[in-house]
Backbone as numpy.savetxt, mean C-alpha at the origin, in Angstrom:
# Nx Ny Nz CAx CAy CAz Cx Cy Cz
8.43 9.08 9.67 8.95 7.80 8.40 8.63 8.22 7.42
8.84 7.39 5.92 9.08 7.79 4.60 7.67 7.43 3.63
7.56 8.18 2.72 6.77 7.97 1.87 7.26 7.78 0.26
6.74 6.70 -0.19 7.32 6.69 -1.70 5.81 6.44 -2.58
5.85 6.57 -4.04 4.91 6.12 -4.78 5.58 5.45 -6.01
5.22 4.54 -6.52 5.79 3.65 -7.77 4.68 3.35 -8.75
4.73 3.12 -9.93 4.15 2.68 -10.67 3.69 1.12 -10.12
2.37 1.15 -10.54 1.81 -0.23 -9.76 2.08 -1.37 -11.11
3.15 -1.88 -10.96 3.48 -3.27 -11.91 4.24 -3.78 -10.81
5.53 -4.87 -11.66 6.22 -5.30 -10.92 7.86 -4.82 -11.10
7.76 -4.13 -11.59 9.47 -3.69 -11.80 9.08 -2.42 -10.76
8.02 -1.26 -10.44 7.57 -0.61 -9.97 7.59 -0.91 -8.48
6.94 -1.81 -7.74 7.16 -2.87 -7.16 8.49 -3.22 -6.00
9.17 -3.64 -7.21 10.61 -4.19 -6.48 11.37 -2.98 -6.39
10.90 -1.88 -6.77 11.83 -0.75 -6.12 11.63 0.10 -4.89
10.57 -0.60 -4.24 10.05 -0.44 -2.36 11.30 -0.98 -1.88
11.26 -0.42 -0.82 12.28 -0.68 0.78 11.25 -1.51 1.48
11.84 -2.59 1.91 11.56 -3.50 2.74 11.82 -3.78 4.00
12.19 -2.60 4.43 13.61 -2.54 6.29 11.84 -2.19 6.55
10.77 -1.64 6.45 10.01 -1.12 7.41 8.62 -1.52 7.41
7.63 -1.41 8.81 6.39 -1.74 8.09 5.97 -0.86 7.46
4.83 -0.91 6.40 4.24 -0.34 5.90 2.89 -0.14 5.49
2.34 1.09 5.30 0.55 1.28 4.92 0.90 1.59 3.42
0.09 0.60 2.59 0.35 0.37 1.44 -1.16 1.09 0.66
-0.88 1.79 -0.55 -2.53 2.47 -0.86 -2.00 2.50 -2.64
-3.07 1.31 -2.83 -3.21 1.56 -4.60 -4.32 2.22 -4.79
-3.68 3.24 -5.85 -4.91 4.16 -7.22 -4.99 4.42 -7.73
-5.65 4.85 -8.43 -6.32 4.74 -10.02 -5.31 6.13 -10.28
-4.94 6.12 -11.62 -4.40 7.44 -12.21 -4.71 8.76 -12.02
-6.15 9.01 -11.39 -6.87 10.37 -10.96 -6.88 10.38 -9.30
-6.14 9.56 -8.65 -5.89 9.37 -7.45 -6.73 8.86 -6.10
-7.46 8.33 -7.11 -9.25 7.76 -6.31 -8.30 6.35 -5.44
-8.78 6.05 -4.47 -8.02 5.03 -3.51 -9.04 4.01 -3.60
-8.08 2.80 -4.78 -9.41 1.35 -4.66 -8.46 0.62 -3.14
-7.43 0.90 -2.68 -7.30 -0.57 -1.67 -5.87 -0.23 -0.75
-6.43 -0.17 0.39 -5.62 -0.01 1.49 -5.05 -1.11 2.34
-3.72 -0.99 2.48 -3.40 -2.75 3.01 -2.14 -2.73 3.98
-1.46 -3.28 4.92 -0.66 -3.34 5.38 0.17 -4.89 5.23
1.79 -4.12 5.35 2.61 -5.38 5.13 3.88 -5.56 6.31
4.24 -6.21 6.84 5.43 -6.28 7.76 6.54 -5.99 7.06
7.41 -5.53 7.99 8.89 -5.90 7.56 9.12 -7.20 6.99
10.04 -6.52 5.30 10.65 -7.97 4.75 9.10 -8.54 3.83
8.22 -8.23 3.77 7.00 -8.98 3.27 6.04 -7.56 2.28
6.94 -6.68 2.23 6.18 -5.25 1.53 5.98 -5.69 -0.01
6.49 -6.22 -0.78 6.83 -6.33 -2.68 5.86 -7.50 -2.68
5.79 -8.47 -1.54 5.36 -9.80 -1.81 3.95 -9.18 -1.42
3.59 -8.92 -0.31 1.81 -8.69 -0.62 1.38 -7.62 -1.26
2.08 -6.60 -1.61 1.66 -6.03 -2.72 1.14 -6.70 -4.10
2.32 -7.17 -3.96 2.48 -8.19 -5.84 1.57 -9.10 -5.89
0.53 -9.50 -4.32 -0.80 -10.28 -4.20 -2.00 -9.86 -4.58
-2.32 -8.54 -5.10 -3.01 -7.79 -5.74 -2.83 -7.56 -7.46
-1.81 -7.38 -7.61 -1.66 -7.01 -9.66 -2.63 -8.26 -9.85
-3.17 -7.16 -10.90 -3.94 -7.87 -11.94 -5.73 -8.78 -10.86
-6.03 -8.38 -9.86 -7.06 -8.19 -8.69 -7.67 -6.55 -8.77
-6.66 -5.96 -8.10 -7.16 -4.79 -7.89 -6.17 -3.38 -9.02
-7.38 -3.01 -9.67 -6.69 -2.35 -10.86 -6.34 -0.68 -10.00
-5.38 -0.38 -10.39 -4.42 0.79 -10.02 -3.64 0.81 -10.92
-3.01 2.70 -10.70 -2.14 3.26 -11.73 -0.55 3.26 -11.08
-0.92 3.07 -9.86 0.41 3.61 -8.66 0.22 3.06 -8.06
1.36 2.52 -6.82 1.11 2.23 -5.07 1.72 3.60 -4.20
1.14 3.71 -3.51 2.14 4.62 -2.49 2.31 3.80 -1.15
3.63 3.64 -0.72 3.78 3.56 0.86 3.88 4.59 2.00
3.89 4.00 2.67 3.85 4.96 4.22 4.30 4.00 5.16
5.78 4.36 5.42 6.33 3.40 6.48 6.36 3.59 7.72
6.36 2.76 8.73 6.17 3.22 9.89 7.22 2.44 10.69
7.45 2.64 12.20 8.61 1.71 12.71 7.72 0.79 13.25
6.43 0.34 13.69 6.34 -0.57 14.29 4.73 -0.93 13.27
4.54 -2.52 13.25 3.36 -3.30 12.16 2.26 -2.29 13.51
1.57 -1.96 14.48 0.52 -1.65 15.30 0.19 -0.31 14.61
1.78 0.35 14.58 1.36 1.92 13.79 0.69 1.98 12.69
1.28 1.36 11.58 0.60 1.01 10.33 -0.60 0.57 10.57
-1.16 -0.52 11.18 -2.25 -0.66 11.74 -3.43 0.14 11.90
-2.94 0.70 13.00 -3.97 2.12 13.27 -3.99 3.07 12.13
-3.65 3.58 11.57 -3.28 4.32 10.40 -4.15 3.71 9.16
-3.80 2.57 8.45 -5.03 1.79 7.97 -6.31 1.77 8.34
-6.56 1.71 9.79 -8.21 1.75 10.04 -8.88 3.17 9.65
-7.70 3.89 10.06 -8.26 5.71 9.82 -8.38 5.72 8.57
-7.81 5.43 7.40 -7.73 5.49 5.93 -9.27 4.95 5.53
-9.24 3.50 6.05 -10.10 2.83 5.36 -11.52 3.50 5.84
-11.50 3.56 7.47 -12.94 4.54 7.60 -13.04 6.13 6.66
-12.00 6.61 6.91 -11.96 8.04 5.92 -12.56 7.75 4.54
-11.99 6.78 3.55 -12.19 6.65 2.36 -13.19 5.76 1.82
-13.23 4.65 2.42 -13.93 3.88 1.94 -13.61 3.10 0.58
-12.24 2.57 0.68 -11.69 2.34 -0.72 -12.57 1.09 -1.41
-13.27 1.10 -2.12 -13.59 0.13 -3.43 -13.51 -1.39 -2.80
-11.89 -1.90 -2.96 -11.94 -3.12 -2.88 -11.55 -3.64 -1.24
-11.60 -2.66 -0.31 -11.74 -3.03 1.00 -13.00 -3.48 1.78
-13.08 -4.59 2.28 -14.18 -5.16 2.80 -14.52 -3.91 3.84
């Protein structure tokens, strides 16, 4: 599936596709992962916008999946491997 990076602001988020479930990563300007999460098809922009102002970041990167289960598996691995500051 596809990946995409945009600025972590409302304009950037509005450029993201919403047709598939995604794993999203909120990253600092230097590339440090601050947060990883998943969003169901159709809720991608809404879900990421919920974090604006709460979790610092310079960009958001998404990776699309064919199912939410596949996105959830990848999210678990990313969180285990990177221990992002804002994931509990």
